[in-house]
mmCIF file of C-alpha atoms and ligand atoms in Angstrom:
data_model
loop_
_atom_site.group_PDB
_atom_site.id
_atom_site.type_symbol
_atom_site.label_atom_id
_atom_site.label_comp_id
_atom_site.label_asym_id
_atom_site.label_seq_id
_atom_site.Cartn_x
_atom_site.Cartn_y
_atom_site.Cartn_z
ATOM 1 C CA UNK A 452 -61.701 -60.933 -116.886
ATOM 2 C CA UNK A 453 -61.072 -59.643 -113.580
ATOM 3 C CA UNK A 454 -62.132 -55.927 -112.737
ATOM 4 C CA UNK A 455 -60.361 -53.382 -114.825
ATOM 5 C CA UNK A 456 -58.043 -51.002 -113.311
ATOM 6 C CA UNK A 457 -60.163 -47.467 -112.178
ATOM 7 C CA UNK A 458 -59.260 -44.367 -113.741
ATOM 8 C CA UNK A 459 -56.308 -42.426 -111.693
ATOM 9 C CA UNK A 460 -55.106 -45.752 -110.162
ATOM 10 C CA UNK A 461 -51.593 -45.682 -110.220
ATOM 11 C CA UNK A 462 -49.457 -48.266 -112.507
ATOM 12 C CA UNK A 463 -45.646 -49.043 -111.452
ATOM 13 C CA UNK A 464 -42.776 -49.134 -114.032
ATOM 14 C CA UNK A 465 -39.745 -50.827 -113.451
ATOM 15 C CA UNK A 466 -37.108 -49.050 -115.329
ATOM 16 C CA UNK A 467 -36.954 -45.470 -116.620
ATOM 17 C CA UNK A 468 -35.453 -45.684 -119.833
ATOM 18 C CA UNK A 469 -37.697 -44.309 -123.571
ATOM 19 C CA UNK A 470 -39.987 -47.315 -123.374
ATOM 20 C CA UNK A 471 -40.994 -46.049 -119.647
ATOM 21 C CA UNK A 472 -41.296 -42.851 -120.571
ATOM 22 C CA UNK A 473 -43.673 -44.133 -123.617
ATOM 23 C CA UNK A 474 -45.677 -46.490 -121.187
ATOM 24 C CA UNK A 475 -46.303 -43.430 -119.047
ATOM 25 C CA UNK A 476 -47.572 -41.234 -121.667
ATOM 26 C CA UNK A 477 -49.806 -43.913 -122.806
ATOM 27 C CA UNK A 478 -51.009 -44.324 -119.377
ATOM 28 C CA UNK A 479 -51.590 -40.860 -119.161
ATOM 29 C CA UNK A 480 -53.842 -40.985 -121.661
ATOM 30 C CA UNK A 481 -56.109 -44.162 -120.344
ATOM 31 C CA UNK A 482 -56.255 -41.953 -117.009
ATOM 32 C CA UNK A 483 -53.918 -43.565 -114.896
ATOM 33 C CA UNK A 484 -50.992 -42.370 -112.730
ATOM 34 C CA UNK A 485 -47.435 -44.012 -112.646
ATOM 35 C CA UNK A 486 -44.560 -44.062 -110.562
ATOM 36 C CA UNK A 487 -40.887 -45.175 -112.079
ATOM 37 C CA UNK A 488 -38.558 -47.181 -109.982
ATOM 38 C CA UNK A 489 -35.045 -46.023 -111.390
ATOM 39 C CA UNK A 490 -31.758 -45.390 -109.652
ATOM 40 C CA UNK A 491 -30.849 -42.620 -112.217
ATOM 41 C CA UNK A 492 -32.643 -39.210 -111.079
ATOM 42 C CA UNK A 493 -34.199 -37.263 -113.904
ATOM 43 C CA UNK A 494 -34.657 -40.667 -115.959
ATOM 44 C CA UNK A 495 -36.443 -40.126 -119.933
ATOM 45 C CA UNK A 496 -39.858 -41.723 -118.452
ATOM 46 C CA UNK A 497 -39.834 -40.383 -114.723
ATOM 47 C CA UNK A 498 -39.864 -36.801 -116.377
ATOM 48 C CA UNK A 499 -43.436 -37.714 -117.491
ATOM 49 C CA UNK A 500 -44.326 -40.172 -114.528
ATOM 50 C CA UNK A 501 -46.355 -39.025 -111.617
ATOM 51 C CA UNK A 502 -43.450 -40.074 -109.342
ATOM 52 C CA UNK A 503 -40.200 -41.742 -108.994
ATOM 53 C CA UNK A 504 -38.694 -43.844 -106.581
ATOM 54 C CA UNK A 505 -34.953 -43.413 -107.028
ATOM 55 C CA UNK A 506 -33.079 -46.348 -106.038
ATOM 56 C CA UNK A 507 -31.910 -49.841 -106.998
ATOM 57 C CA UNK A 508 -34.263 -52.576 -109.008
ATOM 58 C CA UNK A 509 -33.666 -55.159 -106.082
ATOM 59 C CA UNK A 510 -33.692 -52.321 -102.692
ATOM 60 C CA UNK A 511 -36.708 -54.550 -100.981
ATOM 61 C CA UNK A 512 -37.468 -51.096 -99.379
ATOM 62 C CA UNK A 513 -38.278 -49.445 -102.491
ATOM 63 C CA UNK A 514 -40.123 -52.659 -104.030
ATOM 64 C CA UNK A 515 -42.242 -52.581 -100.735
ATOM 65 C CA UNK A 516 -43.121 -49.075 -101.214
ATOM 66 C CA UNK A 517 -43.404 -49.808 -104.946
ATOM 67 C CA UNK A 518 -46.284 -52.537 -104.296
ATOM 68 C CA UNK A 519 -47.664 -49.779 -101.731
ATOM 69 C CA UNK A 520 -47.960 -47.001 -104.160
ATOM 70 C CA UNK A 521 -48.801 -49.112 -107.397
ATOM 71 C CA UNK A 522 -52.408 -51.186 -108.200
ATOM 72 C CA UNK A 523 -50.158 -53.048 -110.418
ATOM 73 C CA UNK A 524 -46.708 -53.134 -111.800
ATOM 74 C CA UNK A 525 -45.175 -53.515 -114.831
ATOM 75 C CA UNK A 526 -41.476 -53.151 -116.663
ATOM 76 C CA UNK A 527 -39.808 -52.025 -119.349
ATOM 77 C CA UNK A 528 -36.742 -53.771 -119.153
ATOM 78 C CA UNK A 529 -36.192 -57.470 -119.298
ATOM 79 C CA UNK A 530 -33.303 -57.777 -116.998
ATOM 80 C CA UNK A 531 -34.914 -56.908 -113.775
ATOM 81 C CA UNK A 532 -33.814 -59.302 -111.230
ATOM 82 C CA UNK A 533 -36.226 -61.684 -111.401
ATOM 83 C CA UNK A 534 -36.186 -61.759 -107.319
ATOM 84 C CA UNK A 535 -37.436 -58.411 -107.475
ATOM 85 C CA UNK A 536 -40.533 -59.122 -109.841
ATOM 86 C CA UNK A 537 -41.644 -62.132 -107.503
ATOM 87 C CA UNK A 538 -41.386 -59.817 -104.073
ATOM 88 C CA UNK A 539 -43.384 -57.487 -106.069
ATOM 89 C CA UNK A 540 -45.640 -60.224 -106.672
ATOM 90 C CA UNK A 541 -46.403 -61.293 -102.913
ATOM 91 C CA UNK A 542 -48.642 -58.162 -102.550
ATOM 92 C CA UNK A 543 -49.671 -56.724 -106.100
ATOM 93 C CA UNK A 544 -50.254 -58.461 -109.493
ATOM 94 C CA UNK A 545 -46.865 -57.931 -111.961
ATOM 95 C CA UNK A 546 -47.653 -57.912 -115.445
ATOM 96 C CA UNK A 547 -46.104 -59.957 -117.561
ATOM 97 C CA UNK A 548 -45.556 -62.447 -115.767
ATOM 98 C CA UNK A 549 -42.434 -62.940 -113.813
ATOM 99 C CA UNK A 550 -41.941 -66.365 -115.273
ATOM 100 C CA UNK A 551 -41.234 -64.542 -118.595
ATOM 101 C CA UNK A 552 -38.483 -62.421 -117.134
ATOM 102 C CA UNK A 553 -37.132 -65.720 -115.786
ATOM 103 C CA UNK A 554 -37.097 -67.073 -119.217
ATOM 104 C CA UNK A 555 -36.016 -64.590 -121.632
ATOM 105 C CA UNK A 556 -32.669 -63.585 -119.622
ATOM 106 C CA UNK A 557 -31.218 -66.582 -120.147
ATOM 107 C CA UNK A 558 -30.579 -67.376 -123.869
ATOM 108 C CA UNK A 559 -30.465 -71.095 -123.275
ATOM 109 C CA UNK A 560 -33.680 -71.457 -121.556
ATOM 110 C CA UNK A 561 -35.260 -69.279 -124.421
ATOM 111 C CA UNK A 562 -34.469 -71.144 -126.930
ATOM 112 C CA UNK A 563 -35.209 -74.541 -124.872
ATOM 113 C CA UNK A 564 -38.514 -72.841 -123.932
ATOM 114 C CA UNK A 565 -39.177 -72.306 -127.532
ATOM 115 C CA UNK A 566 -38.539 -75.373 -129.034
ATOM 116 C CA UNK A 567 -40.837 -77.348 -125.753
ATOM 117 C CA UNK A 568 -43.473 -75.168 -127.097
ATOM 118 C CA UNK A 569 -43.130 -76.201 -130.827
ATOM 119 C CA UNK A 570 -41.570 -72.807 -131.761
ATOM 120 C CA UNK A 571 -38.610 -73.276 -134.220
ATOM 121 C CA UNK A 572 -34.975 -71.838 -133.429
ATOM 122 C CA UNK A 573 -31.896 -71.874 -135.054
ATOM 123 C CA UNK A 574 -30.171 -75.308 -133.923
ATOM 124 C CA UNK A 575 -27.754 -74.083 -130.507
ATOM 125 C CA UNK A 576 -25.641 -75.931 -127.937
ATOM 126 C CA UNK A 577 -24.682 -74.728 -124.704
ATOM 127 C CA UNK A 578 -20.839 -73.697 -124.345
ATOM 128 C CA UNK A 579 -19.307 -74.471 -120.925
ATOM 129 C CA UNK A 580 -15.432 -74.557 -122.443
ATOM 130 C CA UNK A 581 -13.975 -74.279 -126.045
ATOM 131 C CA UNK A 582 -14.282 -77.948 -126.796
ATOM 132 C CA UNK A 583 -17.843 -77.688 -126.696
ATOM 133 C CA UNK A 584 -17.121 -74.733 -129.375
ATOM 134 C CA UNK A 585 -15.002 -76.882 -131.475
ATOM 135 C CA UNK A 586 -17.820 -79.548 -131.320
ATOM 136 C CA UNK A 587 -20.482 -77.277 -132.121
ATOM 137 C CA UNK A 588 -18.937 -76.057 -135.027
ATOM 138 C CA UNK A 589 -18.278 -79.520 -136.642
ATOM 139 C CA UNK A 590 -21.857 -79.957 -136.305
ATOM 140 C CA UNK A 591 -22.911 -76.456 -137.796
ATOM 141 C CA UNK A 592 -20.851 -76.871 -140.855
ATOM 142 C CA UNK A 593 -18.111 -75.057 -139.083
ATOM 143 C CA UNK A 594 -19.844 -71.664 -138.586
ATOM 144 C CA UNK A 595 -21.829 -70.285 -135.194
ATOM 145 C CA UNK A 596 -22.475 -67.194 -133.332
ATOM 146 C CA UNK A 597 -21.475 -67.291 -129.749
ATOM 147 C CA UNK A 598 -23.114 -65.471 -127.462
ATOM 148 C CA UNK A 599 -23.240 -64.833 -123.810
ATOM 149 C CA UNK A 600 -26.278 -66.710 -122.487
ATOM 150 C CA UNK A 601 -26.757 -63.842 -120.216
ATOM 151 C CA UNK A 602 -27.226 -59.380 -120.227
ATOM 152 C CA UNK A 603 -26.206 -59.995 -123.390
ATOM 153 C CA UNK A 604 -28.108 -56.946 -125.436
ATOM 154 C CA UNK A 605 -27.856 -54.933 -128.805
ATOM 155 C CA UNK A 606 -25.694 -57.400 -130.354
ATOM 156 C CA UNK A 607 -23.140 -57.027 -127.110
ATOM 157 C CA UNK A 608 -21.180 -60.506 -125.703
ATOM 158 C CA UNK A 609 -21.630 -61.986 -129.556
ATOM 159 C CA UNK A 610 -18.942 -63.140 -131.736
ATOM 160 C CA UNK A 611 -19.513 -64.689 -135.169
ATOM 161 C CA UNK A 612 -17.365 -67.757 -136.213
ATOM 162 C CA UNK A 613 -17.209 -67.845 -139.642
ATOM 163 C CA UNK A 614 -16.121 -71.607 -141.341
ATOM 164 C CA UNK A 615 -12.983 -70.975 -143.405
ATOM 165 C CA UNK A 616 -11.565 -68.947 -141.359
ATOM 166 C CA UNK A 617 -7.779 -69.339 -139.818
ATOM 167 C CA UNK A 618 -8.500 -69.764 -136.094
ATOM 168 C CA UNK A 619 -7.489 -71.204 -133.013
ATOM 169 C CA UNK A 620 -10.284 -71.833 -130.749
ATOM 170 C CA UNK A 621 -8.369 -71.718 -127.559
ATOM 171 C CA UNK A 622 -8.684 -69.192 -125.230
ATOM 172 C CA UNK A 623 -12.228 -68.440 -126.890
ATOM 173 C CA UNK A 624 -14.339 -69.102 -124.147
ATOM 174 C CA UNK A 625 -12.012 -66.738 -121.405
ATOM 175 C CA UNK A 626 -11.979 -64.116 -124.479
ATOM 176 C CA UNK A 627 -15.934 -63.969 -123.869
ATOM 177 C CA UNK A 628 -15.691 -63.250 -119.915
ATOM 178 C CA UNK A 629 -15.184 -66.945 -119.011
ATOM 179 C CA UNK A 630 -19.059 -66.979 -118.666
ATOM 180 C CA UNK A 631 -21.477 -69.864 -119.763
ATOM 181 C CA UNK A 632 -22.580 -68.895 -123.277
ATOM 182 C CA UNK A 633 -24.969 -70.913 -126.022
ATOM 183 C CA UNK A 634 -23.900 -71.107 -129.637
ATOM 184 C CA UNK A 635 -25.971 -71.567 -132.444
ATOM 185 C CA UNK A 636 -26.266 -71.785 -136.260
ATOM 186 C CA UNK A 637 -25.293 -69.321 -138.196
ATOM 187 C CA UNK A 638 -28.336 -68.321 -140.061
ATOM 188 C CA UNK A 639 -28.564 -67.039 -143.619
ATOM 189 C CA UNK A 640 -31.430 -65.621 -143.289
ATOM 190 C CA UNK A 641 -33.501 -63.143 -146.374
ATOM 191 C CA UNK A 642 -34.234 -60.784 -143.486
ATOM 192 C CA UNK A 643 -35.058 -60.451 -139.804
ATOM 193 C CA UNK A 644 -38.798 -59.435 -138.917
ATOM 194 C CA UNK A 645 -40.408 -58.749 -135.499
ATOM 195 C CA UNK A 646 -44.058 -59.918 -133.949
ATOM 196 C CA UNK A 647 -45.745 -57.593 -131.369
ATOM 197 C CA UNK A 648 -48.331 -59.070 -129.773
ATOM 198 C CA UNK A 649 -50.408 -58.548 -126.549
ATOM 199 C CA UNK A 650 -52.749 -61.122 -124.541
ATOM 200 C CA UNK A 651 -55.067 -59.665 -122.518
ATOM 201 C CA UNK A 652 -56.054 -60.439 -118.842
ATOM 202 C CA UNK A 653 -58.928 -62.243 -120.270
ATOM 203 C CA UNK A 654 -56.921 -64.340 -122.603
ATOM 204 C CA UNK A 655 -57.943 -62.605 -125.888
ATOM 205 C CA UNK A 656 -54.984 -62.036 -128.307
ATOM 206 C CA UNK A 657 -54.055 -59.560 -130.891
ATOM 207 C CA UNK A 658 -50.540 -59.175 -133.179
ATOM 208 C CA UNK A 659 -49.796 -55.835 -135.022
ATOM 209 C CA UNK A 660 -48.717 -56.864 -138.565
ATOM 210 C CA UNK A 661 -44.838 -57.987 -138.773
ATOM 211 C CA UNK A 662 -42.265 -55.261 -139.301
ATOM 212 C CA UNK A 663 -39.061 -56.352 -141.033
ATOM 213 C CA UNK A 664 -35.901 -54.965 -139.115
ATOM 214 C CA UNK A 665 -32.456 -53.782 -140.055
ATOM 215 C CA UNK A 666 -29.699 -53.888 -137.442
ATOM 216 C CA UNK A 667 -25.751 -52.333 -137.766
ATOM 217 C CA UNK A 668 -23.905 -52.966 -135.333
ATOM 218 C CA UNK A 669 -25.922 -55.072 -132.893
ATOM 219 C CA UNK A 670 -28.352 -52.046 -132.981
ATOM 220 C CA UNK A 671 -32.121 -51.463 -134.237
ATOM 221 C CA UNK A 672 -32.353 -49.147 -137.331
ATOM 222 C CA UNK A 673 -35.027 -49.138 -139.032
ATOM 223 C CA UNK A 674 -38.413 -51.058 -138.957
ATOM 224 C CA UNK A 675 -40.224 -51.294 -142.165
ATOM 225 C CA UNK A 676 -44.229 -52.161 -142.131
ATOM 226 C CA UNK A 677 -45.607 -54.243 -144.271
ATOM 227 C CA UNK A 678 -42.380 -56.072 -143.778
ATOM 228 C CA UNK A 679 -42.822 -57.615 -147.574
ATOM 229 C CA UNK A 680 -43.059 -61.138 -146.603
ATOM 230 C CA UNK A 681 -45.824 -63.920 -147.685
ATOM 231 C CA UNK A 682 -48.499 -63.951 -145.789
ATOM 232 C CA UNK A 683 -47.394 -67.934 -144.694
ATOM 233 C CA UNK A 684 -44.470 -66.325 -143.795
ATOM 234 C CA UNK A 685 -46.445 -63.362 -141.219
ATOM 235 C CA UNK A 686 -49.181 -66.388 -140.096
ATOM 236 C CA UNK A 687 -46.351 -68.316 -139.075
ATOM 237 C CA UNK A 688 -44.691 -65.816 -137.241
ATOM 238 C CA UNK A 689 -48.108 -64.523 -135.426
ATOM 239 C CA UNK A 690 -49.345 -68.439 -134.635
ATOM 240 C CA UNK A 691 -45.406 -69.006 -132.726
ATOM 241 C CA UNK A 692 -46.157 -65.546 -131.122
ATOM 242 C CA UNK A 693 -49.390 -66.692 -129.863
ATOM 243 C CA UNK A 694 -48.219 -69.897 -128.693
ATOM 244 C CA UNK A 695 -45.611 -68.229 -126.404
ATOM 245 C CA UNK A 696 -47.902 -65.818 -124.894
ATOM 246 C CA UNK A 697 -50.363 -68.594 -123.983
ATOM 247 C CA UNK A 698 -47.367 -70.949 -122.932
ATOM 248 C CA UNK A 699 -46.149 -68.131 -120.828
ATOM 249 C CA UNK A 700 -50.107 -67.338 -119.339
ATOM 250 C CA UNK A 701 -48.849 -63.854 -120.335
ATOM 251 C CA UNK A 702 -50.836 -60.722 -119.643
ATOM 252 C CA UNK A 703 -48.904 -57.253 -121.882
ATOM 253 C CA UNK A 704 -47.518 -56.797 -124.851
ATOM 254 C CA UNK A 705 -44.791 -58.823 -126.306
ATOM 255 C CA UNK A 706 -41.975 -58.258 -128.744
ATOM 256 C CA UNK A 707 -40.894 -61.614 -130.533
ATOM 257 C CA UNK A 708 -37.463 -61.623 -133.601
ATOM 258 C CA UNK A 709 -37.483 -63.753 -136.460
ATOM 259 C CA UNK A 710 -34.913 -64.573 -139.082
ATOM 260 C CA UNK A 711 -36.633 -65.875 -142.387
ATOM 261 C CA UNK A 712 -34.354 -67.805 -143.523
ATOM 262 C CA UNK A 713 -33.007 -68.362 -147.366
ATOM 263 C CA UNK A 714 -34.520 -71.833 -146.578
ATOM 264 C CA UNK A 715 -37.586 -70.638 -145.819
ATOM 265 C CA UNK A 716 -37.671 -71.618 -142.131
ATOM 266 C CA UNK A 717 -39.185 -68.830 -139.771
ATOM 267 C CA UNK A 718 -36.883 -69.063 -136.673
ATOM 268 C CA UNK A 719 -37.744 -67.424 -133.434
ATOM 269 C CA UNK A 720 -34.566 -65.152 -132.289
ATOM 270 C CA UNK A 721 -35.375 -64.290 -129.024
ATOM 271 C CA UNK A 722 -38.490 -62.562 -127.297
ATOM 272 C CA UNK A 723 -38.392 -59.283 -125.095
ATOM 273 C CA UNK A 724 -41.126 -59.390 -122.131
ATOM 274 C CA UNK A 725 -41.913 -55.592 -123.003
ATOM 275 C CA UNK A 726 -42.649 -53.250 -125.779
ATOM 276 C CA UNK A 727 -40.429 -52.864 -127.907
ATOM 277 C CA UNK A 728 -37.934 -50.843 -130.239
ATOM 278 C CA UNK A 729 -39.518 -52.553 -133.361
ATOM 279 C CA UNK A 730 -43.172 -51.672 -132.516
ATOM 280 C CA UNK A 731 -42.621 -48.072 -131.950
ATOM 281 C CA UNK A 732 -44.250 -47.346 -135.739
ATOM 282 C CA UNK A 733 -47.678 -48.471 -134.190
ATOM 283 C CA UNK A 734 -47.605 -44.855 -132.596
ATOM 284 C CA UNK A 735 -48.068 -43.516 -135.781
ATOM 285 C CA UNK A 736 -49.269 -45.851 -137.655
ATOM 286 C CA UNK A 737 -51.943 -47.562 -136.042
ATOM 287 C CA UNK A 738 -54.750 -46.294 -134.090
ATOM 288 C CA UNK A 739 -53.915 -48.339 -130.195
ATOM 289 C CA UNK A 740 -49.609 -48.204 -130.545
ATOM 290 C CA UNK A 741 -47.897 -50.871 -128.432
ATOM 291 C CA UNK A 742 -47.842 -48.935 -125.676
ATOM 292 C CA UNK A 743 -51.272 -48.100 -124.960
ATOM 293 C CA UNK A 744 -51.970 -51.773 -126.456
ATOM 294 C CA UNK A 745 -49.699 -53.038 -122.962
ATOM 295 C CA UNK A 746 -51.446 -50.689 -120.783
ATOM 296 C CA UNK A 747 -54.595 -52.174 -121.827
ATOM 297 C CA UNK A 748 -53.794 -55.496 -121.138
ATOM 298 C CA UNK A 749 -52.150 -54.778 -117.788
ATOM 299 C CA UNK A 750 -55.184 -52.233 -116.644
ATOM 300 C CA UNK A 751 -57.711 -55.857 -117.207
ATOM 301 C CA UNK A 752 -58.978 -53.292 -120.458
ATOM 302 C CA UNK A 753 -60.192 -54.809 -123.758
ATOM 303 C CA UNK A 754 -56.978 -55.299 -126.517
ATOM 304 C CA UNK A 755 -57.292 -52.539 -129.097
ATOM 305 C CA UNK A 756 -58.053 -53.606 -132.706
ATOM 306 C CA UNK A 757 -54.542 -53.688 -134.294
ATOM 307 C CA UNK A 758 -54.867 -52.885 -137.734
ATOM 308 C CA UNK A 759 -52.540 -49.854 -139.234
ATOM 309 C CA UNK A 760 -54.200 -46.745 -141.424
ATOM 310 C CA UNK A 761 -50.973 -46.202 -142.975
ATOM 311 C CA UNK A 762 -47.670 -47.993 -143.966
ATOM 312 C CA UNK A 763 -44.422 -46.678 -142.396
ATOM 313 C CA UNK A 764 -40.873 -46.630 -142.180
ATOM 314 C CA UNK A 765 -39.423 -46.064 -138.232
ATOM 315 C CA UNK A 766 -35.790 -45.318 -138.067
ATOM 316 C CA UNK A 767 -33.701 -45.041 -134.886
ATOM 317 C CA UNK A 768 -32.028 -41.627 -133.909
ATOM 318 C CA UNK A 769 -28.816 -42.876 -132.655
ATOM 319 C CA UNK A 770 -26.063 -40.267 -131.127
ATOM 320 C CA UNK A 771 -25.386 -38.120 -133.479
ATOM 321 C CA UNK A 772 -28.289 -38.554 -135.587
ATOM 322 C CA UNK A 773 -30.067 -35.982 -133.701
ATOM 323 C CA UNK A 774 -28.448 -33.444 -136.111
ATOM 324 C CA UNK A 775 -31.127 -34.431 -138.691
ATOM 325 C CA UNK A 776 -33.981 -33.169 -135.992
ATOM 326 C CA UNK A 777 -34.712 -30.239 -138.035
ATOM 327 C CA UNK A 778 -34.929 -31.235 -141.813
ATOM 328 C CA UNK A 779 -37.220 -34.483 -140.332
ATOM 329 C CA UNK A 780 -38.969 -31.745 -138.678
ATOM 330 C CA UNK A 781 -39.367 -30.128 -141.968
ATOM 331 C CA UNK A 782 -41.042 -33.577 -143.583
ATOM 332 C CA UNK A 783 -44.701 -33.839 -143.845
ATOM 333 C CA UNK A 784 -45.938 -36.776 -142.848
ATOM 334 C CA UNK A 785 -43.802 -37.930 -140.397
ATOM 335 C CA UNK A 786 -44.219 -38.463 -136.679
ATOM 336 C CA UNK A 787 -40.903 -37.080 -134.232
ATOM 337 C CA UNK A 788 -40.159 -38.816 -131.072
ATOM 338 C CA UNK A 789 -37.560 -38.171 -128.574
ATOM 339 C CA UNK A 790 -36.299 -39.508 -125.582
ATOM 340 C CA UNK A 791 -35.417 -36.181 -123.652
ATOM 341 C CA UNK A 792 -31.661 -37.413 -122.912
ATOM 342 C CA UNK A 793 -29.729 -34.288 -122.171
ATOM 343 C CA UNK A 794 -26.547 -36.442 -123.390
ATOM 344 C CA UNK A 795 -26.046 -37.423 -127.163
ATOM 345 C CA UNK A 796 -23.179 -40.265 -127.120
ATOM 346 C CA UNK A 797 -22.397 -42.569 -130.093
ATOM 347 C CA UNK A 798 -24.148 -45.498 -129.960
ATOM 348 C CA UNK A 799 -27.169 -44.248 -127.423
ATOM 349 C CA UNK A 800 -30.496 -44.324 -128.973
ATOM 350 C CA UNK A 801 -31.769 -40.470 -128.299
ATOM 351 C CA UNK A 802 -35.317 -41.139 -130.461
ATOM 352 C CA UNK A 803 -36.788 -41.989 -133.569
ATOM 353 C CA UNK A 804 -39.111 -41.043 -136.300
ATOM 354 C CA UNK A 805 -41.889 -42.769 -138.225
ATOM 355 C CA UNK A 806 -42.350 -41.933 -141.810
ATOM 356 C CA UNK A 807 -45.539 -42.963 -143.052
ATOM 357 C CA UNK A 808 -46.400 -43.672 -146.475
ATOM 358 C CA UNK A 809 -49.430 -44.652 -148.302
ATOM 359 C CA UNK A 810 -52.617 -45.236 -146.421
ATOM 360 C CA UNK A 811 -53.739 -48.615 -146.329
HETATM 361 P P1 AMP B 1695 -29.462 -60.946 -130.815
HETATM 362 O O1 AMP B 1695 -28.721 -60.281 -129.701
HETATM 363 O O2 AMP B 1695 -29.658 -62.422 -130.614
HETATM 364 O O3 AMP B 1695 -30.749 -60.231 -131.136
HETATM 365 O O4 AMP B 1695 -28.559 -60.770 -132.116
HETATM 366 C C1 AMP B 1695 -28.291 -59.503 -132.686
HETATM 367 C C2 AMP B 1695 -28.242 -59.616 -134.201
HETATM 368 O O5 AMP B 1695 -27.173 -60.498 -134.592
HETATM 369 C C3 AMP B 1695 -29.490 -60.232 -134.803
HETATM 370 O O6 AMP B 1695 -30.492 -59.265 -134.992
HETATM 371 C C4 AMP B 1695 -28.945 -60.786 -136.120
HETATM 372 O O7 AMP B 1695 -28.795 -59.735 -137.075
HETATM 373 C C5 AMP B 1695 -27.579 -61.289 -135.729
HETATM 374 N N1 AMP B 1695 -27.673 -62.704 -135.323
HETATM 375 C C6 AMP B 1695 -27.915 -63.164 -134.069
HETATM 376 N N2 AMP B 1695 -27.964 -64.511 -134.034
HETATM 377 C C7 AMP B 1695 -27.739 -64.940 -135.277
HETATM 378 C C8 AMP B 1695 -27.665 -66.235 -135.896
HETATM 379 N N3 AMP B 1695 -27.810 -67.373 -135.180
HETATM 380 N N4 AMP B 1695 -27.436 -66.295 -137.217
HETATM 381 C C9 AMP B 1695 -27.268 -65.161 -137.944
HETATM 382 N N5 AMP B 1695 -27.309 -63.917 -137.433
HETATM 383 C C10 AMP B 1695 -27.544 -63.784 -136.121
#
């Protein structure tokens, strides 16, 4: 392992959304300083960061002075321009790797990258024009879900093609901005569950137990932990999780979706290079969360043992949601986290809340 990070070196952030802001905190606590690179001023994690640098993800001024300021540098986002994350890289180590950004923001390559590393997906096509829809479909049993193959995000740039249904494909493929996009089987799946893993600098992994996710709307929920599924079921989720890590000679934590299928199948959705929504119950739950778990692994640290005291419920406070602040307040038991957004709009995750249940 090379030589861990020393206490009050500083760590840089790409992105100031709630997962900066929770990387910071955690950072905080290992001793360390950070500095956010956002455009937007006042940003949820540069209110609890040592610094910001306001300006653009790809201003080569502000990555230089990034890489000046930083001992290493990290993100919280995956759609930082991948340019960005390999200037960065000329002069300071970025954590994970860029070649993961590369990868994830491009749903085609994902799922190609996937399947080369003997990680099942749902069967997809690429989609250049709406004859390769029409083809597609005859092979899927005349359902898909089309999505963009890139910034496509909480369910955004997705359209579900149902077989049976009175359509005319043309015009389907301007209707979706005219952009490449990947379509793939639609899966019936029992339910959707999510893998958080880390690999340290040192190659050691670890997985937090599965958490089994409801979405509405494109949008994260809840996350329930244990997720209720056999324990083939979790093994097979954590040994594809591994796999990518090591494929990806990752360093951080990463965030991997599954559908279980009726079938059985365990089918990799997509990853996220990042912590993510679906591990936030580790705060509360578990002794390391995600967050300090990625700051760990980033700061050349040992992994934290990632075992949960407790089992838990995490729900998403979206817009107006925050009008239930008080009565969760009012809950024993249950662990309050927001985002310090000044603005509540529909659809705009302002925090969330971990319920825990029985100890474990
Ligand atoms: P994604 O942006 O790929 O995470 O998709 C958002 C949500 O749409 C997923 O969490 C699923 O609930 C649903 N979904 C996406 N792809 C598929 C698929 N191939 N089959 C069935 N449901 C899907």
């Amino acid at each position: 392992m090379s030589k861990p990070l020393a206490p009050g070196a500083a760590i840089g952030i790409i992105g100031g959304g709630q997962l900066g802001r929770m990387l910071a905190m955690a950072a905080a606590r290992l001793g360390y300083r950070t500095v956010v690179l956002e455009p937007q001023a006042d940003c949820p994690a540069a209110q609890l960061a040592n610094h910001q640098i306001v300006s653009a993800y790809d201003d080569p001024a502000a990555l230089d002075a990034l890489a000046r300021q930083a001992s290493v540098v990290t993100y919280e986002f995956e759609n930082v321009p991948v340019e960005a994350a390999n200037r960065l890289a000329l002069s300071v180590p970025v954590f994970p790797p860029p070649r993961a950004l590369e990868v994830s923001q491009d749903r085609l390559a994902e799922k190609t990258f996937l399947n080369a590393n003997g990680i099942s997906t749902a069967a997809f096509r690429a989609v250049d024009n709406d004859g390769d829809i029409a083809a597609a479909l005859d092979a899927f049993d005349g359902s898909g879900v089309l999505k963009t193959r890139r910034l496509g995000y909480d369910g955004k740039g997705q359209r579900v093609l149902r077989s049976g249904e009175v359509r005319s494909l043309e015009g389907t493929f301007v209707a979706m901005g005219n952009v490449p996009l990947i379509i793939e089987e639609l899966v019936s799946f029992e339910c959707e569950i999510s893998m958080i893993a880390a690999r340290g600098s040192d190659g050691s992994v670890a997985a937090f137990d599965p958490a089994r996710n409801v979405h509405r709307e494109g949008i994260l929920r809840s996350s329930t932990v244990p997720a209720g599924v056999p324990e083939e079921i979790a093994g097979e989720a954590r040994r594809a999780s591994f796999r990518l890590l090591e494929a990806l000679d990752y360093v951080g934590v990463i965030g991997v979706e599954f559908f279980v299928a009726a079938d059985g199948r365990v089918l990799a959705n997509e990853f996220a290079p990042r912590v993510h929504n679906s591990g936030h119950w580790t705060e509360a739950a578990c002794v390391v969360s995600q967050f300090e778990q990625h700051i760990r692994a980033i700061a050349g640290l040992p992994l934290g043992e990632p075992g949960r005291h407790s089992d838990c419920v995490m729900e998403n406070l979206i817009g107006d949601d925050m009008d239930r602040v008080p009565a969760l307040l009012a809950e024993p038991n249950l662990l309050l986290h927001l985002y310090g957004k000044a603005e509540t709009r529909p659809g705009r995750k302002m925090g969330h809340f971990t319920r825990l249940s029985s100890g474990v």
